[in-house]
C-alpha atoms as a printed R data frame, in Angstrom:
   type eleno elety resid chain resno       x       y      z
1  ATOM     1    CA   UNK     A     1 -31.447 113.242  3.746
2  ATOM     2    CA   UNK     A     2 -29.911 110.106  4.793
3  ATOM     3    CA   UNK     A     3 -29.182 110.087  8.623
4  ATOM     4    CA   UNK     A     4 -24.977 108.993  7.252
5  ATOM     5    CA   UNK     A     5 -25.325 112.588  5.376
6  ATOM     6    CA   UNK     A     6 -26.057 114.623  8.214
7  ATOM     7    CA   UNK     A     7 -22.716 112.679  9.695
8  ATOM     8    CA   UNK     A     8 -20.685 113.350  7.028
9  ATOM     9    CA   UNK     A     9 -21.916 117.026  6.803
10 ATOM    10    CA   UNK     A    10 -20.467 117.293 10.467
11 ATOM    11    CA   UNK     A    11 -17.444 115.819  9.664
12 ATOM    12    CA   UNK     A    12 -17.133 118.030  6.331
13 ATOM    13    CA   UNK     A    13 -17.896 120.956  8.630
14 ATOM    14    CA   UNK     A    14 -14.623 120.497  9.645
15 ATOM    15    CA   UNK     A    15 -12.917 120.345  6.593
16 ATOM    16    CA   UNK     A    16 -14.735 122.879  4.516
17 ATOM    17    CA   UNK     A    17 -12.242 121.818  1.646
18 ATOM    18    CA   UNK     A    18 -13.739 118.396  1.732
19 ATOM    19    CA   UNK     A    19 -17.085 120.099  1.225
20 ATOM    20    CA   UNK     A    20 -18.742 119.171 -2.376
21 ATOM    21    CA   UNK     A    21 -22.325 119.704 -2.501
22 ATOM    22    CA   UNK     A    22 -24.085 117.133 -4.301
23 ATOM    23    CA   UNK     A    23 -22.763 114.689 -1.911
């Protein structure tokens, strides 16, 4: 997992909408 992912995954945490897996 790419360090930018684990970001993002925070960020999506927020928005659970925004959550896709896969991505």
């Amino acid at each position: 997992m790419i360090g930018g992912e684990v970001k993002k995954s925070m960020k999506m945490s927020l928005h659970p909408a925004n959550k896709v897996p896969g991505r």
